[in-house]
Coordinates of C-alpha atoms and ligand atoms in Angstrom, one line a residue:
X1 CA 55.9 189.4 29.4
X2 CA 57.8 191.5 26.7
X3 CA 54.0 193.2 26.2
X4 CA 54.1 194.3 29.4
X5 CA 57.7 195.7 29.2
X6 CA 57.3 197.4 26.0
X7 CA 54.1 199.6 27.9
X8 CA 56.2 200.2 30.9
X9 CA 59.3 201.7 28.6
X10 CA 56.5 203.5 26.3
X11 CA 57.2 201.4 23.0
X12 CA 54.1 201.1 21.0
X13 CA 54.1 199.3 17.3
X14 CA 55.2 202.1 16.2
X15 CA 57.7 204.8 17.1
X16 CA 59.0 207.9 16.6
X17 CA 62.7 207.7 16.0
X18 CA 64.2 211.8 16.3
X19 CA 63.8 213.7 19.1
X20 CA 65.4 216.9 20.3
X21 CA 65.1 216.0 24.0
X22 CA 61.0 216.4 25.4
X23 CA 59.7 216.9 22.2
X24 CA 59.9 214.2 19.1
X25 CA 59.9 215.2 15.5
X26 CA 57.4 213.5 13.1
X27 CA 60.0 211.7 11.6
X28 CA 60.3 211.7 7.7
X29 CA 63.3 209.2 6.9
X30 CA 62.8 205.8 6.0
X31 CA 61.1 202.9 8.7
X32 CA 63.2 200.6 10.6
X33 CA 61.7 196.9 11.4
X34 CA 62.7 196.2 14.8
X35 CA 62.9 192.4 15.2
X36 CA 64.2 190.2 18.2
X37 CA 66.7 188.1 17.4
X38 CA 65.6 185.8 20.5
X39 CA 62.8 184.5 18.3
X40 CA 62.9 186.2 15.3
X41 CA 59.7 188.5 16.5
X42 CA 58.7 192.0 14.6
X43 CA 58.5 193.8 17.6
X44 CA 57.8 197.0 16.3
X45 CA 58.4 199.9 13.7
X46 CA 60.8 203.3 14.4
X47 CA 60.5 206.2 12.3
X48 CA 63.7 207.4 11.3
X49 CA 65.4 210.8 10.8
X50 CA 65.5 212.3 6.6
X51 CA 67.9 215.2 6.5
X52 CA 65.8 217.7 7.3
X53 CA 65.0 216.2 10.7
X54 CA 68.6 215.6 11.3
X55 CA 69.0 219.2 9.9
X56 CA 66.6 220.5 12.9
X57 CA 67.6 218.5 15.3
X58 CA 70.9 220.3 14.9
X59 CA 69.8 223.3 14.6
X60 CA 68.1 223.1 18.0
X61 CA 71.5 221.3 19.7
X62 CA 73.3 224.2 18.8
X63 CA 70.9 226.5 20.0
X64 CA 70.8 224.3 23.4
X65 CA 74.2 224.5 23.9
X66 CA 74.9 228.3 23.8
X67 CA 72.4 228.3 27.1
X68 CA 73.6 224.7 28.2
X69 CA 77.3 225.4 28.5
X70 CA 76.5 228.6 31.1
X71 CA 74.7 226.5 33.8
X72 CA 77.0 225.5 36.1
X73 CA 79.2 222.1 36.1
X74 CA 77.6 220.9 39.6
X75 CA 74.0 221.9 38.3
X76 CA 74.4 219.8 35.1
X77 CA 75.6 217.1 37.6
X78 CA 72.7 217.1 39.5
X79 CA 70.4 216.3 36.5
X80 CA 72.8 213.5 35.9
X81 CA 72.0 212.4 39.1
X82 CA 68.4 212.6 38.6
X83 CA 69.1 210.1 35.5
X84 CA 70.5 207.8 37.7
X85 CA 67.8 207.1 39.9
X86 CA 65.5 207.3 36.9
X87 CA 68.1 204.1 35.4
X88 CA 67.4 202.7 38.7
X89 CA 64.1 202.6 38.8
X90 CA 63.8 201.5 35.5
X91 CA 66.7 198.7 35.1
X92 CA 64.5 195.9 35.0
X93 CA 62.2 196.6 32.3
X94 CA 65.6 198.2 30.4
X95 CA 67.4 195.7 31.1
X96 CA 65.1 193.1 29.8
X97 CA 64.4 194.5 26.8
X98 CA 68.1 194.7 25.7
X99 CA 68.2 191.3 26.5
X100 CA 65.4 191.0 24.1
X101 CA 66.1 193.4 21.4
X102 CA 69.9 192.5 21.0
X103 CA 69.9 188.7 22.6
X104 CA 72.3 189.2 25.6
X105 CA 71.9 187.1 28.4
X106 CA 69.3 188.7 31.1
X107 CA 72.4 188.9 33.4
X108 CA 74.6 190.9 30.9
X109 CA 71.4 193.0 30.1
X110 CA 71.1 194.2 33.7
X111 CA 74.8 194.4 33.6
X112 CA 74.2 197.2 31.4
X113 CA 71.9 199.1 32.8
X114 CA 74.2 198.6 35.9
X115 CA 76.8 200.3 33.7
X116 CA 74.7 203.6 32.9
X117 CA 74.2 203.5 36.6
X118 CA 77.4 203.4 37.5
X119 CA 78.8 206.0 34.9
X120 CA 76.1 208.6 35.8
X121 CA 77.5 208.2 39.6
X122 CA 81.1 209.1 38.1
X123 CA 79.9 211.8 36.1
X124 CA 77.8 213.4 39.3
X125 CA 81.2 213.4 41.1
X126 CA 83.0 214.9 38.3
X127 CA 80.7 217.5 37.6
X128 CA 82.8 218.9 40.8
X129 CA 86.4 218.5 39.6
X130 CA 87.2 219.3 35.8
X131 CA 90.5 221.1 37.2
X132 CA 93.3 222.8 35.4
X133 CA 96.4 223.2 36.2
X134 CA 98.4 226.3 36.7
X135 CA 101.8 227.2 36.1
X136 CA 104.3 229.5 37.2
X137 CA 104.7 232.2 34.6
X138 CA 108.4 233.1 33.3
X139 CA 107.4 237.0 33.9
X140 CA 106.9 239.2 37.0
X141 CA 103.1 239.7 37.8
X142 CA 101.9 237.2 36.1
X143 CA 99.6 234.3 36.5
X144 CA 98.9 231.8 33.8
X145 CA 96.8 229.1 34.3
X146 CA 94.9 226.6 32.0
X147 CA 90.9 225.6 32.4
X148 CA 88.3 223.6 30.2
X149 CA 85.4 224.5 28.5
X150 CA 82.8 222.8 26.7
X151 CA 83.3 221.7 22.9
X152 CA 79.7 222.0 21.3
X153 CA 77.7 219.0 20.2
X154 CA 79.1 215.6 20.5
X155 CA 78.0 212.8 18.0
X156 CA 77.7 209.3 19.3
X157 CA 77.6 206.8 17.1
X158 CA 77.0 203.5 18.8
X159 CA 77.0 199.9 18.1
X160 CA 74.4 197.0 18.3
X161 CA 76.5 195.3 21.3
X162 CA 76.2 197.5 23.8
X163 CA 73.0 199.8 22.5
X164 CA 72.5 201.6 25.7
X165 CA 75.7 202.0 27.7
X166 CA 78.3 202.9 25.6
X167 CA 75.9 205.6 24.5
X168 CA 75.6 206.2 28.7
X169 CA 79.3 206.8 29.2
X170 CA 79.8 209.6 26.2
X171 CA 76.2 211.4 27.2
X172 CA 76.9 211.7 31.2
X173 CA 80.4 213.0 30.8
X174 CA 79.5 215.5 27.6
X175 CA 76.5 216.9 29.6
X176 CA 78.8 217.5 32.7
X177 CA 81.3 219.1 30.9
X178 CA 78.5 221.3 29.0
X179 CA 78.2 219.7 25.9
X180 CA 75.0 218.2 24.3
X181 CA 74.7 215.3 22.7
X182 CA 73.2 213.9 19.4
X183 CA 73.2 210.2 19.3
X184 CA 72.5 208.1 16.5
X185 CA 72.3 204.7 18.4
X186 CA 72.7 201.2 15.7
X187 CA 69.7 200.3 13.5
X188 CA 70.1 196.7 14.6
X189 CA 69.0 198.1 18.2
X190 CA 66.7 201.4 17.8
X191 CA 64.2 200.4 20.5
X192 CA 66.4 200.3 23.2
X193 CA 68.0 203.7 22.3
X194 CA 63.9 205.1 22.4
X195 CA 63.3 203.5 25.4
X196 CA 66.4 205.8 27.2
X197 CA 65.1 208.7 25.7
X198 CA 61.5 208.0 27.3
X199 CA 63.1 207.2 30.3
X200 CA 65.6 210.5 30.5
X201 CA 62.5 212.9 28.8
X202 CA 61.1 213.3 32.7
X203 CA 64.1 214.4 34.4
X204 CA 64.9 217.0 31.4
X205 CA 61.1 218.0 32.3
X206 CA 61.2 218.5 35.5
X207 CA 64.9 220.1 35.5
X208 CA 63.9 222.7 32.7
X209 CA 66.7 221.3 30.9
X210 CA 67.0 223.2 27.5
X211 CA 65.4 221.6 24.2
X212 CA 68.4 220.4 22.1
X213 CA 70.7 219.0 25.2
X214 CA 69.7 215.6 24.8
X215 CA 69.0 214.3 20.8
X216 CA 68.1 211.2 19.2
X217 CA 68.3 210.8 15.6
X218 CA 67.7 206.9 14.8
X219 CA 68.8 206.0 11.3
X220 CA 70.8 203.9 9.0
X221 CA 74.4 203.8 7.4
X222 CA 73.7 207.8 6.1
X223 CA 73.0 209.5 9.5
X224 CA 76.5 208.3 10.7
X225 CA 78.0 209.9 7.1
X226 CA 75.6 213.1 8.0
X227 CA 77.0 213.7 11.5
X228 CA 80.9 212.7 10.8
X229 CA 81.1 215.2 8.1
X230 CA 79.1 218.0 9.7
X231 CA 81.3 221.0 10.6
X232 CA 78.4 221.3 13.7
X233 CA 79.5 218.7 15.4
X234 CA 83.2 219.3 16.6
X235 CA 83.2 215.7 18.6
X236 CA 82.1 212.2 16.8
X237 CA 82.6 209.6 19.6
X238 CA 81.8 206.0 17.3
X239 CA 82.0 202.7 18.6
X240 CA 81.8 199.7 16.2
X241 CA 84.2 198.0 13.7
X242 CA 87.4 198.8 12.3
X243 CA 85.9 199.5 8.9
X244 CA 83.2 202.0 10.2
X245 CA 85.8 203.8 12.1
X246 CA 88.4 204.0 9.8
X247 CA 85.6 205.5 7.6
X248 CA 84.1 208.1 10.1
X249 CA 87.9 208.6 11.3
X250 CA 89.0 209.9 7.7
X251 CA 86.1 212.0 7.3
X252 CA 85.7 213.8 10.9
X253 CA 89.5 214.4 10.3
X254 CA 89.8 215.8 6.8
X255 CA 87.4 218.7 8.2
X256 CA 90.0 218.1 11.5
X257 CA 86.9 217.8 13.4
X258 CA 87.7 215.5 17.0
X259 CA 87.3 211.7 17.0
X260 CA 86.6 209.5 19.7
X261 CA 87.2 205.6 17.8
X262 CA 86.7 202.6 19.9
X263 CA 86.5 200.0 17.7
X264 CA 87.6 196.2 16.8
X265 CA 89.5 194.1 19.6
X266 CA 91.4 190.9 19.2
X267 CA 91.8 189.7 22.7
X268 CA 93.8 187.4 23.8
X269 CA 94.0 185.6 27.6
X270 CA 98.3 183.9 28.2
X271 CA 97.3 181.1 30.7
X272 CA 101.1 180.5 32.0
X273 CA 102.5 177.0 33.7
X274 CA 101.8 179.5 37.2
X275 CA 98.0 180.2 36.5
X276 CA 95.8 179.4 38.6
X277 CA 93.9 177.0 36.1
X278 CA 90.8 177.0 38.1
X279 CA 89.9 180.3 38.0
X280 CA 91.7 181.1 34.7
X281 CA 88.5 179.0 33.3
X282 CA 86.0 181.3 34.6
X283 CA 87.5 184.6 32.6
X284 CA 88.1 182.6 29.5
X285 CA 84.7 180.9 29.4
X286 CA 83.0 184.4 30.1
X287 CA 85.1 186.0 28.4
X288 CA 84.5 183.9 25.2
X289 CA 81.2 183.3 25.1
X290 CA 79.4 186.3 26.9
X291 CA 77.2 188.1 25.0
X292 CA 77.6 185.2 22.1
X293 CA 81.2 186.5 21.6
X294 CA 80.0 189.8 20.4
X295 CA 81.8 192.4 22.8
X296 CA 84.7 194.2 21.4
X297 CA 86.3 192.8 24.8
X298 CA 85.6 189.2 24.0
X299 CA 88.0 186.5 24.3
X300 CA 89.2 185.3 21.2
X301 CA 92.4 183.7 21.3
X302 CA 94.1 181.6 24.5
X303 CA 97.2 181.4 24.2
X304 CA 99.0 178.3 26.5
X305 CA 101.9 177.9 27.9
X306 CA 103.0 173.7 26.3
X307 CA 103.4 172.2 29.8
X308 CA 99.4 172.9 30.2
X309 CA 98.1 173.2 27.1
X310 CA 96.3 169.6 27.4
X311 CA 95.3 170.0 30.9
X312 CA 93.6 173.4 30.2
X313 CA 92.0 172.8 27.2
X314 CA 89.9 169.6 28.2
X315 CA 88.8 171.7 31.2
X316 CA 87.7 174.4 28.6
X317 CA 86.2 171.4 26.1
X318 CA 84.2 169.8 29.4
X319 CA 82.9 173.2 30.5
X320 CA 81.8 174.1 27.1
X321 CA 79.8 171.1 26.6
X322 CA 78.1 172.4 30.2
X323 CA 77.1 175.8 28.3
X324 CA 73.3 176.3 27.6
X325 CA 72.6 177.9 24.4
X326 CA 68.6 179.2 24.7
X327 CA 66.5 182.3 25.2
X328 CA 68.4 184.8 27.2
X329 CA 65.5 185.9 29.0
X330 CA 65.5 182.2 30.6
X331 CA 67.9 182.6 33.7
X332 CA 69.6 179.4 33.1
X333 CA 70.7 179.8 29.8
X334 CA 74.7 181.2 29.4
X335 CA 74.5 182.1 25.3
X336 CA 72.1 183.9 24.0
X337 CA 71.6 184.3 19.8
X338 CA 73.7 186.4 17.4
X339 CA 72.1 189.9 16.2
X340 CA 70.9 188.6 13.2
X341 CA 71.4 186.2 10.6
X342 CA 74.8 187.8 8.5
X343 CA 76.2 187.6 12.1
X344 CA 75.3 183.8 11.7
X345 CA 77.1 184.0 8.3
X346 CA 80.2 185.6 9.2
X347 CA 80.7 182.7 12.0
X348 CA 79.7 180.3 9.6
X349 CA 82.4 182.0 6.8
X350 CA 85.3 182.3 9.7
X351 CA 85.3 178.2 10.9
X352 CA 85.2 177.6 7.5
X353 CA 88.3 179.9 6.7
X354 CA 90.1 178.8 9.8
X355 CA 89.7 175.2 8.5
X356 CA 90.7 176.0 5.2
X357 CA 94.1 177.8 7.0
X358 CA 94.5 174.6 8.9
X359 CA 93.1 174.7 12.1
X360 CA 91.2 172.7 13.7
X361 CA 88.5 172.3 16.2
X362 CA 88.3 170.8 19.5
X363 CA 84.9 172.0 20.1
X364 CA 82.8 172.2 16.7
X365 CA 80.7 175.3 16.1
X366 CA 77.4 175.0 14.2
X367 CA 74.1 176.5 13.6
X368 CA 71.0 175.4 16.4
X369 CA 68.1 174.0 14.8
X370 CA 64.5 173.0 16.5
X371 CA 61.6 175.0 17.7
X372 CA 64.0 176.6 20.6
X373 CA 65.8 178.0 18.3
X374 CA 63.7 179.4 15.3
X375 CA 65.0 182.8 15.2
X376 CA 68.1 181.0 13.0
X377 CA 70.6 183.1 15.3
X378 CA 71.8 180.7 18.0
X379 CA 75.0 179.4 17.4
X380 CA 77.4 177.2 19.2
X381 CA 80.0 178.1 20.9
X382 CA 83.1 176.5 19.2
X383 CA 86.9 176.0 19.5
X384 CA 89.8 175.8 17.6
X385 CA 93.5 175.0 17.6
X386 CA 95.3 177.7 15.1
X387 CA 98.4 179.4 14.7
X388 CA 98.5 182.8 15.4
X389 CA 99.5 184.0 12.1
X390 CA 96.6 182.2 10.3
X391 CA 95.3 185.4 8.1
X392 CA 91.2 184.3 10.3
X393 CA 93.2 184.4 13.4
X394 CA 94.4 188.2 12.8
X395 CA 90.7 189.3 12.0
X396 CA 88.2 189.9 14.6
X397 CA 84.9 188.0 14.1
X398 CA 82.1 188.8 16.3
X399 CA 81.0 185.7 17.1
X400 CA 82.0 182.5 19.8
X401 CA 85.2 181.3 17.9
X402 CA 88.2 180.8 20.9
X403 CA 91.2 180.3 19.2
X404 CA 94.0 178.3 21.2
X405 CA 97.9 178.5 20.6
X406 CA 101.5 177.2 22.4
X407 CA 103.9 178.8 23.3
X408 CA 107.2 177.6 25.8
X409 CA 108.7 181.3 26.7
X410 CA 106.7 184.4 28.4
X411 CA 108.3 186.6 26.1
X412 CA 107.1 184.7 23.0
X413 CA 103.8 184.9 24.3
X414 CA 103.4 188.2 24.7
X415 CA 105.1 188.4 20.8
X416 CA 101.9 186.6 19.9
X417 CA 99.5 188.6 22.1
X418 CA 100.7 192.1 20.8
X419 CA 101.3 190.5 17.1
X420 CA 97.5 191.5 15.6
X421 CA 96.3 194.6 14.2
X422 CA 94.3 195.6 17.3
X423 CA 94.9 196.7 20.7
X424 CA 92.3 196.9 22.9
X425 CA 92.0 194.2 25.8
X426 CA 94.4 191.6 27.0
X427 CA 95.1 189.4 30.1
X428 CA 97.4 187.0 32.0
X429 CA 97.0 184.3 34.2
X430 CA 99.9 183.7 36.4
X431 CA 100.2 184.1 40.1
X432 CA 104.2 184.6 39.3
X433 CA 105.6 188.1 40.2
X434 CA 107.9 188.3 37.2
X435 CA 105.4 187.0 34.5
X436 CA 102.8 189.4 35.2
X437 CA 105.0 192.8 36.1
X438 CA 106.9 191.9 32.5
X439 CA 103.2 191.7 30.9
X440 CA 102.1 195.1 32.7
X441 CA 105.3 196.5 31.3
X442 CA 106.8 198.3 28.3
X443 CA 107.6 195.1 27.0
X444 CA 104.3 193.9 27.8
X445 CA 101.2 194.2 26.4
X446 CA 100.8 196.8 23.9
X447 CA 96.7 197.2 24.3
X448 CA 95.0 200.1 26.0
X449 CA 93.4 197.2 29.0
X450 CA 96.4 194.8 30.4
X451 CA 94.7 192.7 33.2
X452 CA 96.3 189.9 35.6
X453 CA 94.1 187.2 36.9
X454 CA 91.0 188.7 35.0
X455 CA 89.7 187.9 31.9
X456 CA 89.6 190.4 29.3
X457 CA 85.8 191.4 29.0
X458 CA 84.0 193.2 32.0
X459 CA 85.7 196.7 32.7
X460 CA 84.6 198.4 35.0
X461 CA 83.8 202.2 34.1
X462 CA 86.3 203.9 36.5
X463 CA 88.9 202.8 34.6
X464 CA 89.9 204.5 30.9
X465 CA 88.2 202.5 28.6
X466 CA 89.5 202.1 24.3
X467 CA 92.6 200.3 23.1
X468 CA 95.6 200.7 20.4
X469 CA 96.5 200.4 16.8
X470 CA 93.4 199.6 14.7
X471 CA 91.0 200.1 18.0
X472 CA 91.3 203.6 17.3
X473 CA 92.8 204.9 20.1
X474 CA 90.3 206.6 21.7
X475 CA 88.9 206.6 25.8
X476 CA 85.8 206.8 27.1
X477 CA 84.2 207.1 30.7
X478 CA 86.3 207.2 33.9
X479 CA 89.7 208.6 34.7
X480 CA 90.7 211.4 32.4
X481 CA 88.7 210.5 29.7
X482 CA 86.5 213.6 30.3
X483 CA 89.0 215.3 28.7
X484 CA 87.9 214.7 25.1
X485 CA 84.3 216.6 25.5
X486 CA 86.5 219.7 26.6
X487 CA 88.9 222.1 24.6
X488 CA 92.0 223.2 26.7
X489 CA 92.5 227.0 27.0
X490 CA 95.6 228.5 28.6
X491 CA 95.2 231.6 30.5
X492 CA 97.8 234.0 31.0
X493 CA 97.1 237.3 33.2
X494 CA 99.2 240.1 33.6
X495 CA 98.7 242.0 37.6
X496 CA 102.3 243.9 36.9
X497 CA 102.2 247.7 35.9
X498 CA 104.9 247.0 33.2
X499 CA 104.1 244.7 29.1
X500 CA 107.0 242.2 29.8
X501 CA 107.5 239.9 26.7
X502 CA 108.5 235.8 27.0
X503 CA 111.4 234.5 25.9
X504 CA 113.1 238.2 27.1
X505 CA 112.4 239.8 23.7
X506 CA 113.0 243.8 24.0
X507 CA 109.8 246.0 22.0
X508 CA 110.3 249.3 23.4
X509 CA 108.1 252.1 21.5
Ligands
LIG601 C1 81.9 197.0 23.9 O1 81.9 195.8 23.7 O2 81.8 197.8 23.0 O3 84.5 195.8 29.2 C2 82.1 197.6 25.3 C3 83.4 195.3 28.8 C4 82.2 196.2 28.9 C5 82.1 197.1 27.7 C6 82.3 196.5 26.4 N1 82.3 197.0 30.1 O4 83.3 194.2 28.4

């Protein structure tokens, strides 16, 4: 079956890796292995960008973008349209090998080409309305007035986790705003990324889209270094971990170039004595275990108010012994594998840590042995009873480990929600009025998605998406976030027949 997929999405055994939109470069950098971690298959080899094809590849962006930026907004839009259907017609096969190159279940893998669907409808629409505003000038005559114009080339940088969206919902809104893109997708994940580019290379063909708009260069740890300290690329949008950002942060901004960070999440879901129990244990259980606990959304701390801490968590414990752990490609299974096998290590590392701290677990974790599971990556889901201040607990692991916690007053709970060094998802439970409005408040939640009566994976992409303190700060697809591809330039025009000055200031020759 995968056979037949790779034909379909044009993967042979072995790939090119750089491409400047149409064309592909013979790629001169080092080869990746691509392997699945769903059973531990080779499944084929990429050829990967040296400096001199990232050098080219460049070169020919920049050219691009000088022609790029003068078509108009709407017109960009419309070949952003054109990808859409192309997505559609091709988020099966896509969606399938996701599942298979990163381990996600088949569901979550459609899910994602269901996102790049989605954001190229929002970026269609807004290819209609990146607006200004105008204000009334403080002199006679004149009109001032602020508009947006493209920045340039925007890196993406993206992560293993999402290997096709997240690069989706920088790509459509850069290209509307007239910016082209150069996106070095993660080396766990380099087929999926090739596949897109097959999949786009039509509609750039048959729009006469210029060479240079749309760029792939696949490569390791040194590509990201390349693009986040090139003074060619004024935007570096990067999603991944704390570390990696913190790294590409400091460089893009000692040349003050722009960054876009979304990075690590430490999510937590306050069940309160009002929730709705029932449907509380859908969002957690998703929210925990989908995509094997590797979204930067996952769920990884509940924390319970005392009066149904025992209640909620043998509901969780029953539920979780109900999870299938197995192929992700096989409908029935829930939990798919880990990337690889240091993501095995890590999980392995953290239960031991948060034993070693003093927790304890109420489901135990593991490794899956047996034919089923010969890749080595399939992991159980596991839980464990901590304290919130447990050094393990403050650390995102990206892996199934739920930690639980008590708490007896709202405001204590929301002390222990904000109290981690990230900021990007949260949620409550509660159908009380005054719980959730003081969660949704200033005193509430301090992360960039507050949610009530949702768990906190699964945004949609209307929404500003990116979180707080060591997320990074940034915001991708809908709402405003367009914003970032664009600089801001304020217009002022003078209709008068007299050179009044602001602020009143006399200059009389
Ligand atoms: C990520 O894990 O990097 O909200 C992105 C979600 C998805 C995106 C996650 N829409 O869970």
């Amino acid at each position: 079956m995968i056979q037949d997929i790779l034909q379909q999405l044009h993967i042979g055994n072995v790939n090119r890796g750089v491409s400047t939109g149409i064309n592909w470069l013979d790629a001169k950098g080092a080869v990746i292995d691509a392997s699945s971690p769903v059973d531990g298959q080779h499944i084929a080899t990429v050829k990967t960008a040296s400096r001199e094809d990232y050098d080219t590849v460049i070169a020919t962006a920049q050219a691009a973008f000088r022609e790029w930026r003068l078509w108009p907004a709407p017109r960009r839009g419309e070949v952003v349209r054109q990808i859409g259907e192309a997505l559609r017609q091709n988020k099966e096969a896509l969606g399938k090998l996701v599942s298979y190159e990163m381990g996600k279940s088949l569901q979550e893998g459609y899910g994602e080409v269901q996102e790049m669907i989605d954001i190229c409808d929002f970026a269609v629409g807004l290819s209609r309305q990146l607006h200004g505003l105008t204000m009334h000038s403080e002199r006679p005559g004149h009109r001032m007035y602020e508009q947006w114009h493209p920045l340039g080339i925007t890196g993406i940088i993206s992560a293993f986790n999402f290997p096709v969206a997240v690069w989706s919902w920088n790509a459509m809104l850069a290209w509307i705003c007239g910016d082209v893109c150069v996106w070095k997708p993660s080396e766990k994940t380099p087929l999926s990324a090739i596949a897109c580019q097959h999949i786009v290379q039509d509609v750039l063909k048959a729009n006469k889209v210029p060479e240079g708009v749309c760029c792939l260069v696949t490569g390791g740890r040194d590509t990201g270094e390349w693009i986040a300290a090139d003074t060619r690329v004024p935007l570096v949008s990067a999603t991944g971990s704390t570390r990696m950002g913190k790294a590409v942060g400091s460089v893009v901004g000692a040349r003050l170039g722009r960054s876009l960070l979304e990075l690590g999440g430490n999510n937590a879901i306050i069940i309160t004595a009002d929730a709705d129990l029932n449907m509380s244990l859908i969002g957690c259980v998703f929210g925990a275990v989908g995509t094997a606990g590797q979204r930067c959304t996952s769920t990884r701390r509940l924390i319970i108010h005392e009066s149904v801490y025992e209640t909620f968590t043998k509901k969780l414990a029953k539920a979780y012994q109900q999870l299938r752990i197995g192929n992700p490609l096989d409908e029935h299974n829930h939990v798919g594998p880990l990337i690889d096998k240091d993501a095995v290590n890590l999980y392995l590392d953290s239960i031991e840590k948060v034993k070693a701290q003093g927790g304890s677990f109420l489901v135990e974790g593991g490794v899956l042995s047996g034919d089923a599971y010969s890749s080595g990556c399939y992991v159980k889901p596991c839980i464990a009873a901590v304290e919130n201040a447990y050094p393990i607990v403050q650390h995102e692991t990206f892996a199934p480990i739920l930690y639980v916690m008590k708490y007896s007053r709202i405001e204590e709970a929301i002390a222990m929600q904000n109290n981690v060094p990230q900021g990007l998802s949260s949620a409550i439970m509660t159908l009380n009025l005054r719980e959730a409005e003081l969660f949704l408040s200033q005193a509430g939640s301090d992360c960039g998605i507050a949610n009530v009566n949702i768990g906190t994976s699964g945004a949609e992409i209307g929404g500003a998406f990116g979180g707080e303190k060591e997320t990074g700060g940034g915001r991708e697809s809908g709402s405003d976030a367009w914003r970032a591809y664009m600089r801001r330039q304020t217009n002022t025009i003078n209709y008068s027949t007299h050179l009044p000055l602001a602020q009143g200031i006399k200059f009389d020759l």
